[in-house]
Amino acid sequence: RQDPAVTVGFRMEGNDNELDGTYLLIWTTTPWTLPSNLATAVHPDVRYVVVESEEQEGKRFLLAEARVASYARELGEEPTVVGHYTGTELLGTRYAPPFPYFTGHENAHRVLSADYVTTEDGTGVVHIAPAYGEEDKAVTDAVGIVPVTPVDAQGKFDATVSDYAGQQVFDANPNIIKDLKNGTGSAGRQG
Ligand code: VAL
């Protein structure tokens, strides 16, 4: 079965700088891994921008400069660029996870560096769930983040992920997408 791709904004906070309140845009083809998010990754040499979007009620979003045009439908044809960063400048930035199940997990929910991040698709920012991706795990191992594994041997969420407990991950996908859309973080895009 195929997973639907989705773009989601993670709210940056706790940085005491101008990035707080901006939504870090990630793109993933496995929405069911979002409850297990423990980090995000950028490429150190990629150029990122913060854009302010009238289409999104003046909210600010961070993504690779090279990917802004691909999001014209959601962010507008020419969203106002309010900040420029290299990936390196973003390293260590904190954000709130998309779901609250693993809030406070040690060393988690920061922007990390990964050389495999590209600007070929998505946003140039990778959602990291180490239990469900080999490359993801290498990145979190390097900074001492212990993976979380809230899916049982039958492919169902366990009680840790209370809202979807007992749901098969592929059945949970549409529910997760719907819940993220109702929150403030989503850029409201599928595909
Ligand atoms: N990093 C992958 C993704 O963005 C998974 C394995 C979490 O879909």
mmCIF file of C-alpha atoms and ligand atoms in Angstrom:
data_model
loop_
_atom_site.group_PDB
_atom_site.id
_atom_site.type_symbol
_atom_site.label_atom_id
_atom_site.label_comp_id
_atom_site.label_asym_id
_atom_site.label_seq_id
_atom_site.Cartn_x
_atom_site.Cartn_y
_atom_site.Cartn_z
ATOM 1 C CA ARG A 1 0.000 0.000 0.000
ATOM 2 C CA GLN A 2 1.191 3.509 -0.763
ATOM 3 C CA ASP A 3 1.513 6.268 1.780
ATOM 4 C CA PRO A 4 0.239 9.748 0.889
ATOM 5 C CA ALA A 5 2.913 12.458 0.832
ATOM 6 C CA VAL A 6 2.270 15.440 3.055
ATOM 7 C CA THR A 7 3.911 18.766 3.927
ATOM 8 C CA VAL A 8 3.729 19.806 7.570
ATOM 9 C CA GLY A 9 4.952 22.852 9.522
ATOM 10 C CA PHE A 10 6.688 22.334 12.867
ATOM 11 C CA ARG A 11 6.564 25.468 15.032
ATOM 12 C CA MET A 12 10.000 26.728 16.051
ATOM 13 C CA GLU A 13 10.184 27.799 19.679
ATOM 14 C CA GLY A 14 12.583 28.151 22.592
ATOM 15 C CA ASN A 15 15.306 29.793 20.511
ATOM 16 C CA ASP A 16 14.921 33.351 21.809
ATOM 17 C CA ASN A 17 15.527 34.651 18.325
ATOM 18 C CA GLU A 18 13.564 35.746 15.275
ATOM 19 C CA LEU A 19 12.919 32.141 14.237
ATOM 20 C CA ASP A 20 10.517 31.501 17.113
ATOM 21 C CA GLY A 21 6.986 31.289 15.739
ATOM 22 C CA THR A 22 8.119 30.352 12.234
ATOM 23 C CA TYR A 23 6.971 26.983 10.890
ATOM 24 C CA LEU A 24 9.724 24.664 9.741
ATOM 25 C CA LEU A 25 8.264 22.952 6.659
ATOM 26 C CA ILE A 26 8.964 19.264 6.221
ATOM 27 C CA TRP A 27 7.733 16.888 3.532
ATOM 28 C CA THR A 28 7.271 13.196 4.173
ATOM 29 C CA THR A 29 5.925 10.204 2.286
ATOM 30 C CA THR A 30 5.169 8.385 5.553
ATOM 31 C CA PRO A 31 2.718 10.445 7.634
ATOM 32 C CA TRP A 32 2.374 7.601 10.147
ATOM 33 C CA THR A 33 5.983 8.235 11.236
ATOM 34 C CA LEU A 34 5.162 11.829 12.286
ATOM 35 C CA PRO A 35 4.101 10.880 15.844
ATOM 36 C CA SER A 36 7.633 9.403 16.208
ATOM 37 C CA ASN A 37 9.409 12.544 14.981
ATOM 38 C CA LEU A 38 12.544 13.213 17.035
ATOM 39 C CA ALA A 39 14.493 15.635 14.854
ATOM 40 C CA THR A 40 14.663 17.396 11.521
ATOM 41 C CA ALA A 41 17.632 17.653 9.206
ATOM 42 C CA VAL A 42 18.900 20.266 6.792
ATOM 43 C CA HIS A 43 21.845 20.184 4.421
ATOM 44 C CA PRO A 44 24.550 22.466 5.827
ATOM 45 C CA ASP A 45 25.305 24.052 2.432
ATOM 46 C CA VAL A 46 21.731 24.551 1.213
ATOM 47 C CA ARG A 47 20.251 28.070 1.313
ATOM 48 C CA TYR A 48 17.033 28.417 3.271
ATOM 49 C CA VAL A 49 14.562 31.280 3.492
ATOM 50 C CA VAL A 50 11.799 32.357 5.828
ATOM 51 C CA VAL A 51 8.796 33.530 3.854
ATOM 52 C CA GLU A 52 5.708 35.319 5.064
ATOM 53 C CA SER A 53 2.581 34.149 3.304
ATOM 54 C CA GLU A 54 -0.616 36.157 2.879
ATOM 55 C CA GLU A 55 -2.269 32.969 1.648
ATOM 56 C CA GLN A 56 -1.539 31.462 5.091
ATOM 57 C CA GLU A 57 -2.792 34.339 7.245
ATOM 58 C CA GLY A 58 0.622 36.010 7.442
ATOM 59 C CA LYS A 59 2.291 32.949 8.967
ATOM 60 C CA ARG A 60 5.999 32.466 8.388
ATOM 61 C CA PHE A 61 7.532 29.313 6.935
ATOM 62 C CA LEU A 62 11.107 28.122 6.596
ATOM 63 C CA LEU A 63 12.127 26.001 3.596
ATOM 64 C CA ALA A 64 14.901 25.709 1.022
ATOM 65 C CA GLU A 65 15.030 28.740 -1.253
ATOM 66 C CA ALA A 66 15.091 26.387 -4.254
ATOM 67 C CA ARG A 67 11.737 24.875 -3.202
ATOM 68 C CA VAL A 68 9.668 28.028 -2.679
ATOM 69 C CA ALA A 69 8.404 28.081 -6.277
ATOM 70 C CA SER A 70 7.077 24.510 -5.915
ATOM 71 C CA TYR A 71 4.828 25.713 -3.100
ATOM 72 C CA ALA A 72 3.291 28.646 -5.005
ATOM 73 C CA ARG A 73 -0.166 27.092 -4.607
ATOM 74 C CA GLU A 74 0.098 27.114 -0.797
ATOM 75 C CA LEU A 75 2.428 30.042 -0.080
ATOM 76 C CA GLY A 76 1.549 32.354 -2.977
ATOM 77 C CA GLU A 77 3.399 33.196 -6.180
ATOM 78 C CA GLU A 78 5.794 35.584 -4.464
ATOM 79 C CA PRO A 79 5.703 35.244 -0.705
ATOM 80 C CA THR A 80 7.710 37.938 1.105
ATOM 81 C CA VAL A 81 11.184 36.721 2.023
ATOM 82 C CA VAL A 82 11.944 37.909 5.548
ATOM 83 C CA GLY A 83 15.111 35.952 6.310
ATOM 84 C CA HIS A 84 17.999 34.046 4.701
ATOM 85 C CA TYR A 85 19.961 31.217 6.365
ATOM 86 C CA THR A 86 22.424 28.571 5.359
ATOM 87 C CA GLY A 87 21.724 25.105 6.715
ATOM 88 C CA THR A 88 24.707 25.502 9.015
ATOM 89 C CA GLU A 89 23.152 28.599 10.593
ATOM 90 C CA LEU A 90 20.025 26.622 11.466
ATOM 91 C CA LEU A 91 21.759 23.763 13.283
ATOM 92 C CA GLY A 92 20.553 23.309 16.841
ATOM 93 C CA THR A 93 17.357 25.320 16.325
ATOM 94 C CA ARG A 94 14.522 24.004 18.487
ATOM 95 C CA TYR A 95 10.963 23.304 17.421
ATOM 96 C CA ALA A 96 7.851 21.766 18.906
ATOM 97 C CA PRO A 97 7.170 18.215 17.676
ATOM 98 C CA PRO A 98 4.020 17.751 15.564
ATOM 99 C CA PHE A 99 2.497 15.520 18.265
ATOM 100 C CA PRO A 100 3.070 15.722 22.028
ATOM 101 C CA TYR A 101 3.799 12.041 22.754
ATOM 102 C CA PHE A 102 7.583 12.388 23.042
ATOM 103 C CA THR A 103 7.912 15.985 24.196
ATOM 104 C CA GLY A 104 10.975 16.268 26.430
ATOM 105 C CA HIS A 105 12.760 13.283 24.862
ATOM 106 C CA GLU A 106 16.469 13.753 25.527
ATOM 107 C CA ASN A 107 18.326 15.843 22.915
ATOM 108 C CA ALA A 108 15.308 15.654 20.607
ATOM 109 C CA HIS A 109 13.418 18.176 18.465
ATOM 110 C CA ARG A 110 16.258 20.210 17.062
ATOM 111 C CA VAL A 111 17.519 20.865 13.563
ATOM 112 C CA LEU A 112 20.426 18.537 12.722
ATOM 113 C CA SER A 113 22.784 18.267 9.776
ATOM 114 C CA ALA A 114 22.535 15.563 7.098
ATOM 115 C CA ASP A 115 24.408 15.355 3.822
ATOM 116 C CA TYR A 116 21.636 13.273 2.204
ATOM 117 C CA VAL A 117 19.160 16.153 2.287
ATOM 118 C CA THR A 118 18.463 17.437 -1.233
ATOM 119 C CA THR A 119 16.291 20.099 -2.826
ATOM 120 C CA GLU A 120 14.982 17.743 -5.497
ATOM 121 C CA ASP A 121 11.607 17.324 -3.884
ATOM 122 C CA GLY A 122 9.886 18.321 -0.680
ATOM 123 C CA THR A 123 11.083 21.345 1.272
ATOM 124 C CA GLY A 124 14.801 20.692 1.769
ATOM 125 C CA VAL A 125 14.055 19.859 5.422
ATOM 126 C CA VAL A 126 13.763 16.182 6.389
ATOM 127 C CA HIS A 127 11.521 14.820 9.122
ATOM 128 C CA ILE A 128 13.550 12.351 11.182
ATOM 129 C CA ALA A 129 12.034 9.284 12.845
ATOM 130 C CA PRO A 130 15.067 7.101 13.620
ATOM 131 C CA ALA A 131 13.171 3.852 14.215
ATOM 132 C CA TYR A 132 11.750 3.998 10.687
ATOM 133 C CA GLY A 133 14.652 5.102 8.520
ATOM 134 C CA GLU A 134 18.221 3.869 8.352
ATOM 135 C CA GLU A 135 19.660 7.249 7.339
ATOM 136 C CA ASP A 136 17.524 8.914 9.981
ATOM 137 C CA LYS A 137 18.983 6.663 12.643
ATOM 138 C CA ALA A 138 22.577 7.461 11.685
ATOM 139 C CA VAL A 139 21.829 11.169 12.138
ATOM 140 C CA THR A 140 20.234 10.801 15.574
ATOM 141 C CA ASP A 141 22.800 8.232 16.791
ATOM 142 C CA ALA A 142 25.487 10.845 16.176
ATOM 143 C CA VAL A 143 23.894 13.200 18.710
ATOM 144 C CA GLY A 144 22.713 10.607 21.226
ATOM 145 C CA ILE A 145 18.984 10.585 20.536
ATOM 146 C CA VAL A 146 17.462 7.217 21.476
ATOM 147 C CA PRO A 147 14.837 6.051 18.922
ATOM 148 C CA VAL A 148 11.209 5.655 19.949
ATOM 149 C CA THR A 149 9.211 2.702 18.607
ATOM 150 C CA PRO A 150 5.492 3.152 19.263
ATOM 151 C CA VAL A 151 4.410 0.633 16.590
ATOM 152 C CA ASP A 152 3.998 -3.018 17.602
ATOM 153 C CA ALA A 153 4.865 -6.194 15.663
ATOM 154 C CA GLN A 154 1.410 -6.173 14.026
ATOM 155 C CA GLY A 155 2.022 -2.702 12.625
ATOM 156 C CA LYS A 156 -0.368 -1.026 15.069
ATOM 157 C CA PHE A 157 0.252 1.990 17.275
ATOM 158 C CA ASP A 158 0.712 1.084 20.925
ATOM 159 C CA ALA A 159 -0.723 3.029 23.879
ATOM 160 C CA THR A 160 2.113 5.591 23.847
ATOM 161 C CA VAL A 161 0.550 7.193 20.789
ATOM 162 C CA SER A 162 -2.786 7.446 22.530
ATOM 163 C CA ASP A 163 -4.840 9.102 19.779
ATOM 164 C CA TYR A 164 -4.125 6.319 17.290
ATOM 165 C CA ALA A 165 -3.592 3.395 19.697
ATOM 166 C CA GLY A 166 -4.673 0.100 18.105
ATOM 167 C CA GLN A 167 -4.806 1.572 14.607
ATOM 168 C CA GLN A 168 -2.824 -0.055 11.832
ATOM 169 C CA VAL A 169 -0.326 2.572 10.629
ATOM 170 C CA PHE A 170 -1.719 2.781 7.099
ATOM 171 C CA ASP A 171 -5.238 3.190 8.469
ATOM 172 C CA ALA A 172 -3.920 5.923 10.769
ATOM 173 C CA ASN A 173 -2.418 7.941 7.869
ATOM 174 C CA PRO A 174 -5.634 9.798 6.928
ATOM 175 C CA ASN A 175 -6.464 10.468 10.592
ATOM 176 C CA ILE A 176 -2.999 11.869 11.230
ATOM 177 C CA ILE A 177 -3.246 14.112 8.158
ATOM 178 C CA LYS A 178 -6.679 15.337 9.190
ATOM 179 C CA ASP A 179 -5.509 16.118 12.739
ATOM 180 C CA LEU A 180 -2.467 18.013 11.473
ATOM 181 C CA LYS A 181 -4.659 20.054 9.112
ATOM 182 C CA ASN A 182 -6.873 21.064 11.988
ATOM 183 C CA GLY A 183 -3.814 22.219 13.915
ATOM 184 C CA THR A 184 -1.994 25.394 13.016
ATOM 185 C CA GLY A 185 1.187 23.799 11.755
ATOM 186 C CA SER A 186 0.136 22.282 8.480
ATOM 187 C CA ALA A 187 0.729 24.000 5.193
ATOM 188 C CA GLY A 188 -2.373 22.121 4.108
ATOM 189 C CA ARG A 189 -0.821 20.203 1.302
ATOM 190 C CA GLN A 190 -1.072 16.596 0.321
ATOM 191 C CA GLY A 191 1.200 15.284 -2.392
HETATM 192 N N1 VAL B 1 12.719 10.393 7.068
HETATM 193 C C1 VAL B 1 11.692 9.595 6.471
HETATM 194 C C2 VAL B 1 10.593 10.482 5.892
HETATM 195 O O1 VAL B 1 10.698 11.679 5.918
HETATM 196 C C3 VAL B 1 11.076 8.600 7.442
HETATM 197 C C4 VAL B 1 11.867 7.362 7.557
HETATM 198 C C5 VAL B 1 10.820 9.195 8.775
HETATM 199 O O2 VAL B 1 9.603 9.995 5.410
#
